[in-house]
XYZ file of C-alpha atoms in Angstrom:
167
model
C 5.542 -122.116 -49.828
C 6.535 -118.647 -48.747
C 3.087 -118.073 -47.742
C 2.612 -121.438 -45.370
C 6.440 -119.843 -44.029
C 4.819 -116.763 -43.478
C 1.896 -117.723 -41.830
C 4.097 -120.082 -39.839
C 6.287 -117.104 -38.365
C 3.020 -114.928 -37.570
C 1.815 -117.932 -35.836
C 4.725 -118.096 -33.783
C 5.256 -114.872 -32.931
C 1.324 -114.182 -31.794
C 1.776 -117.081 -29.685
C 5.486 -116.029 -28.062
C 3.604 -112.642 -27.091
C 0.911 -114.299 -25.339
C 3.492 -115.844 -23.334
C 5.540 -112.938 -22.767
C 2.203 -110.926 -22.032
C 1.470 -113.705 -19.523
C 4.487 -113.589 -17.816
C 4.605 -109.988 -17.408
C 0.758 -110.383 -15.571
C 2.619 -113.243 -13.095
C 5.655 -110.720 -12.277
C 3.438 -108.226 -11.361
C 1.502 -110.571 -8.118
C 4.431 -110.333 -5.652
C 1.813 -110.728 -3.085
C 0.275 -114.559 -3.450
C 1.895 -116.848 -1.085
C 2.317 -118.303 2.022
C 3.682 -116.177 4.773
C 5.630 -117.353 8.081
C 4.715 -114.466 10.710
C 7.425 -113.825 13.131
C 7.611 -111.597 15.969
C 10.560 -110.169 17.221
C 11.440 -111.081 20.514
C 13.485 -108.428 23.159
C 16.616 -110.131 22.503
C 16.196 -109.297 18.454
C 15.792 -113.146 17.317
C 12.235 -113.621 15.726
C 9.535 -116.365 16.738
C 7.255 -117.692 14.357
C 3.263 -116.834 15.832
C 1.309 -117.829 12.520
C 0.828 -117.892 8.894
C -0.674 -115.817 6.457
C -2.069 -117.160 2.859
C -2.548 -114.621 0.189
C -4.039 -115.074 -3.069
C -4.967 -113.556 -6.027
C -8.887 -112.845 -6.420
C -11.417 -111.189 -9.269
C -11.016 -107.819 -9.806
C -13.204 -105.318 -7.576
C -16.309 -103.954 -9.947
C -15.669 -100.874 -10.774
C -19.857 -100.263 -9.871
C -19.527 -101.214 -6.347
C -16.372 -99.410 -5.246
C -15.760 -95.712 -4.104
C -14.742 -93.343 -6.911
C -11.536 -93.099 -5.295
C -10.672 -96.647 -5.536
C -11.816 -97.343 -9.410
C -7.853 -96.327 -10.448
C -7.135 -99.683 -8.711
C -9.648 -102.690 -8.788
C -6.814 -105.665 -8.121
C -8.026 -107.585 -5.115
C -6.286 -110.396 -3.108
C -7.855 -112.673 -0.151
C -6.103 -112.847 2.979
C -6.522 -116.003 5.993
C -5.061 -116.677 8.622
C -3.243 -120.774 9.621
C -4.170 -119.923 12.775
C -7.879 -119.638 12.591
C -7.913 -122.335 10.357
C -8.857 -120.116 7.550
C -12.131 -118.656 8.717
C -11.669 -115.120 8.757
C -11.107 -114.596 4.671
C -10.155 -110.880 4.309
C -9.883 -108.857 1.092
C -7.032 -106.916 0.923
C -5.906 -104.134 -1.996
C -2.944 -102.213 -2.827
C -2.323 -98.646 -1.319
C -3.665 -96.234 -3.654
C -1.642 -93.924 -5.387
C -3.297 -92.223 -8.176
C -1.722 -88.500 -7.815
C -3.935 -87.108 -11.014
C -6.421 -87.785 -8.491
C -4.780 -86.578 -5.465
C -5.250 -90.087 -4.103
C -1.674 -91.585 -2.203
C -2.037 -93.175 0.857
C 1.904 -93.656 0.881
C 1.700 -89.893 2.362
C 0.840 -90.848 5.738
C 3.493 -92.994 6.647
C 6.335 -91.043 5.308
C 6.593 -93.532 1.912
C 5.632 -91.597 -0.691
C 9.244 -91.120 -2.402
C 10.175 -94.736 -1.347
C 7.108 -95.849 -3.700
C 7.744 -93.514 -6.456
C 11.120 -94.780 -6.497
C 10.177 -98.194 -7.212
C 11.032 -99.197 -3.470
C 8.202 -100.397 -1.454
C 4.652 -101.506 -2.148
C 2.095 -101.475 0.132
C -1.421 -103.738 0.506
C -4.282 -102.342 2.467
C -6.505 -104.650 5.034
C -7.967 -102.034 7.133
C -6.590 -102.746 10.415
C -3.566 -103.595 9.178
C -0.714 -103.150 5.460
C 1.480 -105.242 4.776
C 4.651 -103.996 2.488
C 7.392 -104.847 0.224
C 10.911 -103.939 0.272
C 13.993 -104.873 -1.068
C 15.615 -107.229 1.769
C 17.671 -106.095 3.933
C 15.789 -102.089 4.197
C 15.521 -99.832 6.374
C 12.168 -98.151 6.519
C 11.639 -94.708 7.896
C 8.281 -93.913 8.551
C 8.396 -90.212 8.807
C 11.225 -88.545 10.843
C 10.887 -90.648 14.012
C 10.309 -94.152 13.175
C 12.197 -96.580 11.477
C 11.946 -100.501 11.136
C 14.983 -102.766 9.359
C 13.250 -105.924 7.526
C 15.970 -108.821 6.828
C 13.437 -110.476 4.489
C 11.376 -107.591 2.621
C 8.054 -107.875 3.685
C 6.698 -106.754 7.075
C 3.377 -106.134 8.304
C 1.950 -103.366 10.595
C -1.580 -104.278 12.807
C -3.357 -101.582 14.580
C -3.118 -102.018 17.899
C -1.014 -104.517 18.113
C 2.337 -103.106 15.905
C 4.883 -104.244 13.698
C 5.691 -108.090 13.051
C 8.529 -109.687 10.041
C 7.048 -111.500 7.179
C 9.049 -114.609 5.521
C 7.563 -115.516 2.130
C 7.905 -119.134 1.875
């Protein structure tokens, strides 16, 4: 009887760590969802000009990416409301592997902000897209700054710096 109660137990207790385990992987994706994008307007009120969706994707293969980027093969996809969802992007985070001198936190000014756990940064090309605690001010280097009520902002080349509202 002891045995079965055992066995019973170790059951239990494999199966409670595959949850945990599989909880900690969900916690981790702070990026999948549905995105109002708002721009803000001269009198500091926002208006809404599109939505982003972002979702999880496979991994990158480790074969077919820069040596650089192998310390980080999480992918996401990235579409646009507006264009109906044509244009399907892949996004990834900003790397930031400093055994391999790799952090491109540097540029902006937001390398201590990341190493303290702060703000987290996803990579499109023309564009990142970060996350902050809400209600942050970001300083990108000495001269810049930008407050974000909700957390998550995005910056396009060319075009600048719009809120992001996770729905």
């Amino acid at each position: 009887m002891d045995l079965i109660k055992n066995g019973f137990i170790f059951l239990l207790l494999i199966g409670l760590s595959g949850l945990v385990s599989a909880q900690k992987k969900a916690e981790k994706d702070i990026w999948s969802g549905t995105y109002m994008v708002n721009e803000k307007k001269s009198d500091g009120g926002l208006t809404t000009t599109g939505t982003l969706v972002i979702a999880r994707i496979k991994d990158a293969d480790a074969k077919e990416v820069a040596d650089k980027e192998k310390s980080d093969l999480v992918r996401w996809s990235m579409t646009s409301k507006r264009d109906g969802g044509k244009d399907k992007i892949t996004v990834k985070r900003f790397l930031f592997d400093l055994a391999n001198d790799e952090d491109a936190y540097k540029e902006f000014g937001l390398t201590d902000m990341h190493k303290q756990g702060r703000i987290n940064c996803i990579d499109g090309g023309h564009f990142f897209i970060c996350q902050t605690p809400p209600d942050t001010t970001v300083a990108f280097g000495k001269d810049e700054t930008y407050f974000t009520k909700t957390g998550f902002f995005g910056i396009w080349l060319h075009y600048g710096v719009v809120e992001l509202q996770k729905k």
